[in-house]
Amino acid sequence: EKAGFDHFMLKEIHEQPKAYRDTMMSRITEDGKSVELKELGMTAEFIKSIRKVHIVACGTAYHAGLVGKTVIESLVRIPVETDVASEYRYRSPIITPDTLVIVVSQSGETADTLAALREAQRNGARVLAITNVVGSSIAREADHVLITWAGLEIAVASTKAYTSQLVAFYLFGLHLAGTIGAQEASFIEEVITSMKQLPEQVESILEQSAVLKQVAESISHHKHLFFIGRGVDYAVAQEGSLKLKEISYIHSEAYAAGELKHGTLALIEDGIPVIALVTQEELYEKTLSNIKEVKARGAHVLGIANAGTEEEVAKSVDELFAIPKTLPLLSPALSVVPLQLISYYASLALEHDVDKPRNLAKSVTVE
Ligand code: F6R
């Protein structure tokens, strides 16, 4: 049932190109010009009435929601807040009838996320669920449902569900932008064209697994490491850090690159590994100067950059992994893949139970 792979996690990482195609293709019109989400049952009138969006989820799904915030804000220019569900439900969030609440959950059964959904509905908001399980509690109770067609995810560490959630946010953001007229038709078409290239681009990253295995093996000798980035790179850094912690048990922190000098830089010492995401071209000079700060304190830096800028970034880092070129907004759908593989191989090198990490359950139905 692992289809020749040693672990479900590795199998699921390799299923991402298919998960991308399955989640996106039926929702893109044949001419490749727009996204159609009739299944949502959301009228244009309702879409036009949305004044703010709250995204609520836990763990990895929350990290997808951090990317979702940037996607919706940049495509639609509606304010978006992203919260972890266990905080949201107890902080008296300001929910009004013109708030759209989006809950994100692979399993559709996470207790805190389900409670947040109910809290939102009690306050008169409509809830859109992005979930991987048709007929789950969250799918049944939500007002609108967008299914991620990632297929069954068995490994406790979520991979293909996360990346499919990113695709769901791209689709939903484009659907909103198209309905409201928030973006030029030509730009929407450009994003769609780039999205269609993602499956093959992920395949080309998977072909470079051997390099990432080596990186993971050297990381596995360390007790602490850092992930840094700006913008959506920071969101991906948080997901990379969580993945590494949960299956390799190595302590890591994700930091907004510009925030290091406000305290955390004190922890950078000789030899500490830092994984720096540098995919956002308009922020890239800034991140390079943060890389210089950590290098000056002895950090060993792996840069993850876009093809095209990799030669420039390579000058500032010790090692470089290039991801295929895509639009800045879409880069998380590629840049997370090397981080998933690094976590996988680090766990393997440390001989941990990759698919069933200690203390964790696949579905968290208790608070
Ligand atoms: C991490 C992981 C968890 C889940 C979280 C939410 O790899 O899998 O952080 O993302 O427990 O689960 P769902 O998405 O089922 O609500």
Coordinates of C-alpha atoms and ligand atoms in Angstrom, one line a residue:
E1 CA 0.0 0.0 0.0
K2 CA 3.1 2.2 0.2
A3 CA 3.5 1.7 -3.5
G4 CA 7.2 0.9 -3.3
F5 CA 8.0 3.8 -1.0
D6 CA 9.6 3.1 2.5
H7 CA 7.1 5.4 4.2
F8 CA 3.7 6.9 3.7
M9 CA 5.2 10.4 4.1
L10 CA 7.6 9.9 1.2
K11 CA 4.8 8.4 -0.9
E12 CA 2.6 11.4 -0.1
I13 CA 5.3 13.8 -0.9
H14 CA 5.6 12.2 -4.3
E15 CA 1.8 12.3 -4.8
Q16 CA 1.9 16.1 -4.7
P17 CA 2.0 16.6 -8.5
K18 CA -1.2 14.4 -8.8
A19 CA -2.8 16.2 -5.9
Y20 CA -2.2 19.5 -7.6
R21 CA -3.7 18.3 -10.8
D22 CA -6.7 16.8 -9.1
T23 CA -7.4 19.8 -7.0
M24 CA -7.0 22.4 -9.7
M25 CA -7.8 21.0 -13.1
S26 CA -11.6 20.5 -12.8
R27 CA -11.9 24.1 -11.5
I28 CA -10.1 25.8 -14.3
T29 CA -12.2 26.6 -17.4
E30 CA -11.1 24.8 -20.6
D31 CA -9.8 28.0 -22.2
G32 CA -7.5 28.4 -19.2
K33 CA -8.8 31.9 -18.5
S34 CA -10.7 31.6 -15.3
V35 CA -11.5 29.6 -12.2
E36 CA -15.0 28.3 -11.8
L37 CA -16.2 27.1 -8.3
K38 CA -19.9 26.5 -8.9
E39 CA -19.7 23.7 -6.3
L40 CA -19.3 26.4 -3.6
G41 CA -22.9 27.6 -4.1
M42 CA -21.7 31.1 -3.4
T43 CA -23.5 33.8 -5.3
A44 CA -21.7 36.8 -6.9
E45 CA -23.9 39.0 -4.8
F46 CA -22.6 37.4 -1.6
I47 CA -19.0 37.5 -2.8
K48 CA -19.3 41.2 -3.5
S49 CA -20.7 41.8 0.0
I50 CA -17.6 40.3 1.8
R51 CA -15.7 43.0 3.7
K52 CA -13.2 40.9 5.6
V53 CA -12.0 37.4 5.8
H54 CA -10.9 35.3 8.9
I55 CA -8.9 32.2 8.2
V56 CA -8.9 29.7 11.1
A57 CA -7.1 26.4 11.4
C58 CA -4.5 24.4 13.4
G59 CA -0.9 23.4 12.8
T60 CA 0.0 22.8 9.2
A61 CA -3.5 23.9 8.0
Y62 CA -2.9 27.2 9.9
H63 CA 0.4 27.6 7.9
A64 CA -1.5 27.2 4.7
G65 CA -3.9 29.9 6.0
L66 CA -0.9 32.3 6.5
V67 CA -0.2 31.9 2.8
G68 CA -3.9 32.2 2.1
K69 CA -4.0 35.6 3.8
T70 CA -1.3 36.9 1.4
V71 CA -3.1 35.3 -1.6
I72 CA -6.5 36.8 -0.8
E73 CA -5.2 40.2 0.3
S74 CA -3.0 40.6 -2.8
L75 CA -5.5 39.3 -5.3
V76 CA -8.7 40.9 -3.9
R77 CA -7.5 43.6 -1.5
I78 CA -9.9 42.6 1.3
P79 CA -8.4 42.5 4.8
V80 CA -7.7 39.0 6.0
E81 CA -6.7 37.7 9.5
T82 CA -5.3 34.3 10.1
D83 CA -5.6 32.7 13.5
V84 CA -5.0 29.4 15.2
A85 CA -8.4 27.9 16.1
S86 CA -7.6 27.4 19.8
E87 CA -6.9 31.2 20.1
Y88 CA -9.6 32.4 17.8
R89 CA -12.5 30.7 19.6
Y90 CA -11.6 32.3 22.9
R91 CA -10.6 35.8 21.9
S92 CA -14.0 37.2 21.1
P93 CA -13.1 37.8 17.5
I94 CA -15.0 40.6 15.8
I95 CA -17.3 38.6 13.4
T96 CA -19.9 40.5 11.5
P97 CA -22.3 39.2 8.8
D98 CA -20.0 40.6 6.1
T99 CA -17.1 38.5 7.4
L100 CA -16.3 35.3 5.6
V101 CA -14.7 32.8 7.9
I102 CA -12.6 30.2 6.2
V103 CA -11.7 27.1 8.2
V104 CA -9.0 24.9 6.9
S105 CA -8.7 21.2 8.0
Q106 CA -7.3 18.2 6.3
S107 CA -9.3 15.8 8.4
G108 CA -12.4 17.9 8.8
E109 CA -12.6 16.7 12.4
T110 CA -10.2 18.9 14.4
A111 CA -12.1 19.9 17.6
D112 CA -10.8 23.5 17.9
T113 CA -11.4 24.2 14.2
L114 CA -14.9 22.8 14.4
A115 CA -15.6 24.9 17.5
A116 CA -14.3 28.0 15.7
L117 CA -16.7 27.2 12.8
R118 CA -19.6 27.1 15.2
E119 CA -18.6 30.3 16.9
A120 CA -18.4 32.1 13.5
Q121 CA -21.9 30.8 12.6
R122 CA -23.3 31.8 16.0
N123 CA -22.1 35.3 15.2
G124 CA -23.9 35.4 11.9
A125 CA -20.9 34.8 9.6
R126 CA -20.9 32.3 6.7
V127 CA -18.2 29.7 6.8
L128 CA -16.3 28.2 3.9
A129 CA -14.5 24.9 4.7
I130 CA -11.4 23.9 2.9
T131 CA -11.0 20.2 3.7
N132 CA -9.7 17.0 2.4
V133 CA -12.5 14.8 3.7
V134 CA -15.9 14.8 2.0
G135 CA -18.6 14.2 4.6
S136 CA -16.4 15.1 7.6
S137 CA -18.0 17.1 10.5
I138 CA -16.5 20.4 9.2
A139 CA -17.6 19.7 5.7
R140 CA -21.1 18.9 6.9
E141 CA -21.5 22.0 9.1
A142 CA -19.9 24.6 6.9
D143 CA -22.1 26.8 4.6
H144 CA -19.7 26.3 1.6
V145 CA -17.2 23.6 1.0
L146 CA -14.1 23.5 -1.2
I147 CA -12.6 20.0 -1.3
T148 CA -8.9 19.5 -1.7
W149 CA -8.5 16.4 -3.8
A150 CA -5.2 15.3 -2.2
G151 CA -6.5 11.8 -1.5
L152 CA -6.1 9.9 1.7
E153 CA -3.2 11.2 3.8
I154 CA -1.9 8.6 6.3
A155 CA 1.4 9.9 7.6
V156 CA 0.9 12.1 10.6
A157 CA 3.1 14.8 9.1
S158 CA 0.9 16.5 6.6
T159 CA 2.5 17.2 3.1
K160 CA 0.2 16.8 0.2
A161 CA -2.8 18.1 2.2
Y162 CA -0.9 21.3 2.9
T163 CA 0.1 21.9 -0.7
S164 CA -3.4 21.1 -1.9
Q165 CA -4.7 23.7 0.6
L166 CA -2.4 26.2 -1.0
V167 CA -3.9 25.4 -4.4
A168 CA -7.4 25.8 -2.9
F169 CA -6.5 29.3 -1.7
Y170 CA -5.1 30.2 -5.2
L171 CA -8.3 28.9 -6.8
F172 CA -10.6 30.7 -4.3
G173 CA -8.5 33.9 -4.5
L174 CA -8.8 33.9 -8.3
H175 CA -12.5 33.1 -8.1
L176 CA -13.1 36.1 -5.8
A177 CA -10.9 38.4 -7.9
G178 CA -12.7 37.3 -11.1
T179 CA -16.1 37.8 -9.6
I180 CA -15.3 41.2 -8.1
G181 CA -13.2 42.3 -11.1
A182 CA -10.3 43.0 -8.7
Q183 CA -7.7 41.9 -11.3
E184 CA -7.2 42.2 -15.0
A185 CA -8.3 39.2 -16.9
S186 CA -4.8 38.9 -18.4
F187 CA -3.3 38.7 -14.9
I188 CA -5.7 36.0 -13.9
E189 CA -4.8 34.0 -17.0
E190 CA -1.1 34.4 -16.2
V191 CA -1.6 33.0 -12.7
I192 CA -3.6 30.1 -14.0
T193 CA -0.9 29.3 -16.7
S194 CA 1.7 29.3 -14.0
M195 CA -0.4 27.2 -11.7
K196 CA -0.7 24.5 -14.4
Q197 CA 3.1 24.3 -14.5
L198 CA 3.3 23.5 -10.8
P199 CA 2.9 19.7 -11.0
E200 CA 5.8 19.3 -13.4
Q201 CA 7.9 21.7 -11.4
V202 CA 7.3 19.7 -8.2
E203 CA 8.4 16.6 -10.1
S204 CA 11.7 18.3 -11.0
I205 CA 12.3 19.1 -7.3
L206 CA 11.6 15.5 -6.4
E207 CA 14.3 14.4 -8.8
Q208 CA 16.8 16.3 -6.7
S209 CA 16.0 14.4 -3.5
A210 CA 19.6 13.1 -3.2
V211 CA 21.0 16.5 -2.6
L212 CA 18.4 17.2 0.1
K213 CA 19.1 13.9 1.7
Q214 CA 22.7 15.0 2.2
V215 CA 21.6 18.3 3.6
A216 CA 19.3 16.5 6.0
E217 CA 22.0 14.1 7.1
S218 CA 24.3 17.0 8.1
I219 CA 21.4 18.8 9.8
S220 CA 20.6 15.7 11.9
H221 CA 23.8 16.2 13.9
H222 CA 22.6 19.5 15.2
K223 CA 20.4 20.3 18.2
H224 CA 19.0 23.6 17.0
L225 CA 18.4 25.4 13.7
F226 CA 16.6 28.3 12.2
F227 CA 14.4 28.9 9.2
I228 CA 14.2 32.5 8.0
G229 CA 12.2 34.3 5.3
R230 CA 10.0 37.3 4.6
G231 CA 6.4 37.5 3.3
V232 CA 5.2 34.2 2.1
D233 CA 8.7 32.8 2.6
Y234 CA 8.2 33.4 6.3
A235 CA 4.9 31.4 6.2
V236 CA 6.7 28.5 4.5
A237 CA 9.6 28.8 7.0
Q238 CA 7.0 28.2 9.8
E239 CA 5.7 25.1 8.0
G240 CA 9.3 23.8 7.4
S241 CA 10.1 24.3 11.0
L242 CA 7.0 22.5 12.3
K243 CA 7.6 19.6 9.9
L244 CA 11.2 19.2 11.1
K245 CA 10.2 19.4 14.7
E246 CA 7.4 16.9 14.5
I247 CA 9.3 14.0 12.9
S248 CA 13.0 14.6 13.6
Y249 CA 12.6 16.0 17.1
I250 CA 15.3 18.6 16.3
H251 CA 14.5 22.0 17.8
S252 CA 14.0 24.7 15.2
E253 CA 12.5 28.1 15.0
A254 CA 11.1 30.0 12.1
Y255 CA 11.8 33.7 12.2
A256 CA 10.8 36.6 10.1
A257 CA 14.2 37.5 8.6
G258 CA 14.0 41.2 9.5
E259 CA 13.1 40.4 13.1
L260 CA 16.3 38.4 14.0
K261 CA 18.2 41.5 15.1
H262 CA 15.5 42.2 17.7
G263 CA 16.7 39.3 19.9
T264 CA 17.1 36.0 18.3
L265 CA 20.4 36.8 16.6
A266 CA 21.9 36.2 20.1
L267 CA 21.3 32.5 19.5
I268 CA 23.3 32.3 16.3
E269 CA 26.6 30.7 17.0
D270 CA 29.3 29.0 15.0
G271 CA 28.1 26.2 12.8
I272 CA 24.4 26.5 13.5
P273 CA 22.4 25.6 10.4
V274 CA 20.0 28.3 9.0
I275 CA 17.7 27.6 6.1
A276 CA 16.9 30.8 4.4
L277 CA 14.0 31.1 1.9
V278 CA 14.7 33.8 -0.7
T279 CA 12.0 33.4 -3.3
Q280 CA 10.4 36.8 -3.2
E281 CA 12.2 39.0 -5.7
E282 CA 11.0 42.3 -4.3
L283 CA 12.3 41.4 -0.8
Y284 CA 15.4 39.5 -1.9
E285 CA 18.0 42.2 -1.2
K286 CA 16.6 42.6 2.3
T287 CA 16.7 38.9 3.0
L288 CA 20.3 38.7 1.6
S289 CA 21.3 41.3 4.2
N290 CA 19.8 39.2 7.0
I291 CA 21.7 36.2 5.7
K292 CA 24.9 38.3 6.0
E293 CA 24.0 39.0 9.6
V294 CA 23.8 35.3 10.5
K295 CA 26.8 34.4 8.4
A296 CA 28.9 36.9 10.2
R297 CA 28.1 35.0 13.4
G298 CA 29.2 31.7 11.9
A299 CA 25.9 30.3 10.7
H300 CA 25.9 27.7 7.9
V301 CA 23.3 28.8 5.5
L302 CA 21.3 26.8 3.0
G303 CA 19.5 29.2 0.6
I304 CA 16.3 28.3 -1.2
A305 CA 15.9 30.6 -4.2
N306 CA 14.2 30.8 -7.6
A307 CA 15.9 29.7 -10.7
G308 CA 17.1 32.9 -12.3
T309 CA 18.3 34.5 -9.1
E310 CA 20.2 31.5 -7.8
E311 CA 23.6 32.7 -8.9
E312 CA 23.2 35.9 -7.1
V313 CA 21.9 34.3 -3.9
A314 CA 24.6 31.6 -4.1
K315 CA 27.2 34.3 -3.5
S316 CA 25.8 34.9 0.0
V317 CA 25.1 31.4 1.2
D318 CA 27.0 28.2 1.8
E319 CA 24.7 25.9 -0.1
L320 CA 21.9 26.7 -2.5
F321 CA 18.8 24.8 -3.7
A322 CA 17.0 26.3 -6.6
I323 CA 13.3 25.9 -7.2
P324 CA 11.8 26.4 -10.7
K325 CA 10.8 29.8 -11.6
T326 CA 7.2 30.8 -10.9
L327 CA 5.1 33.8 -9.8
P328 CA 6.0 35.1 -6.3
L329 CA 2.6 34.2 -5.0
L330 CA 2.9 30.6 -6.1
S331 CA 6.4 30.0 -4.8
P332 CA 5.2 28.4 -1.5
A333 CA 3.7 25.5 -3.6
L334 CA 7.3 24.7 -4.7
S335 CA 9.6 26.0 -1.9
V336 CA 7.9 23.8 0.8
V337 CA 8.8 20.6 -1.1
P338 CA 12.5 20.7 -0.3
L339 CA 11.7 21.4 3.3
Q340 CA 9.4 18.4 3.4
L341 CA 12.2 16.2 2.0
I342 CA 14.8 17.6 4.4
S343 CA 12.5 16.8 7.4
Y344 CA 11.8 13.3 6.0
Y345 CA 15.5 12.5 5.5
A346 CA 16.5 14.0 8.9
S347 CA 13.9 11.8 10.6
L348 CA 15.2 8.8 8.7
A349 CA 18.8 9.5 9.5
L350 CA 17.9 9.7 13.2
E351 CA 15.9 6.4 12.9
H352 CA 12.7 7.8 14.1
D353 CA 9.3 6.5 13.3
V354 CA 8.7 8.8 10.3
D355 CA 5.0 8.1 9.8
K356 CA 4.0 8.0 13.5
P357 CA 6.0 10.5 15.5
R358 CA 5.9 10.3 19.3
N359 CA 3.1 12.1 21.2
L360 CA 1.1 13.0 18.0
A361 CA -2.1 11.8 16.4
K362 CA -3.3 12.2 12.9
S363 CA -6.6 13.7 13.8
V364 CA -7.0 15.8 16.9
T365 CA -10.6 15.5 18.0
V366 CA -10.0 16.6 21.6
E367 CA -9.3 20.1 22.8
Ligands
F6R1 C1 1.4 18.6 11.0 C2 0.0 18.3 11.1 C3 -0.9 19.0 12.1 C4 -2.3 19.2 11.5 C5 -3.2 19.8 12.5 C6 -4.6 20.2 11.9 O1 2.0 17.9 10.0 O2 -0.5 17.4 10.4 O3 -0.3 20.2 12.5 O4 -2.1 20.1 10.4 O5 -3.4 18.9 13.6 O6 -5.2 19.0 11.4 P1 -6.4 19.1 10.3 O7 -5.9 19.8 9.1 O8 -6.8 17.7 10.1 O9 -7.4 20.0 11.0

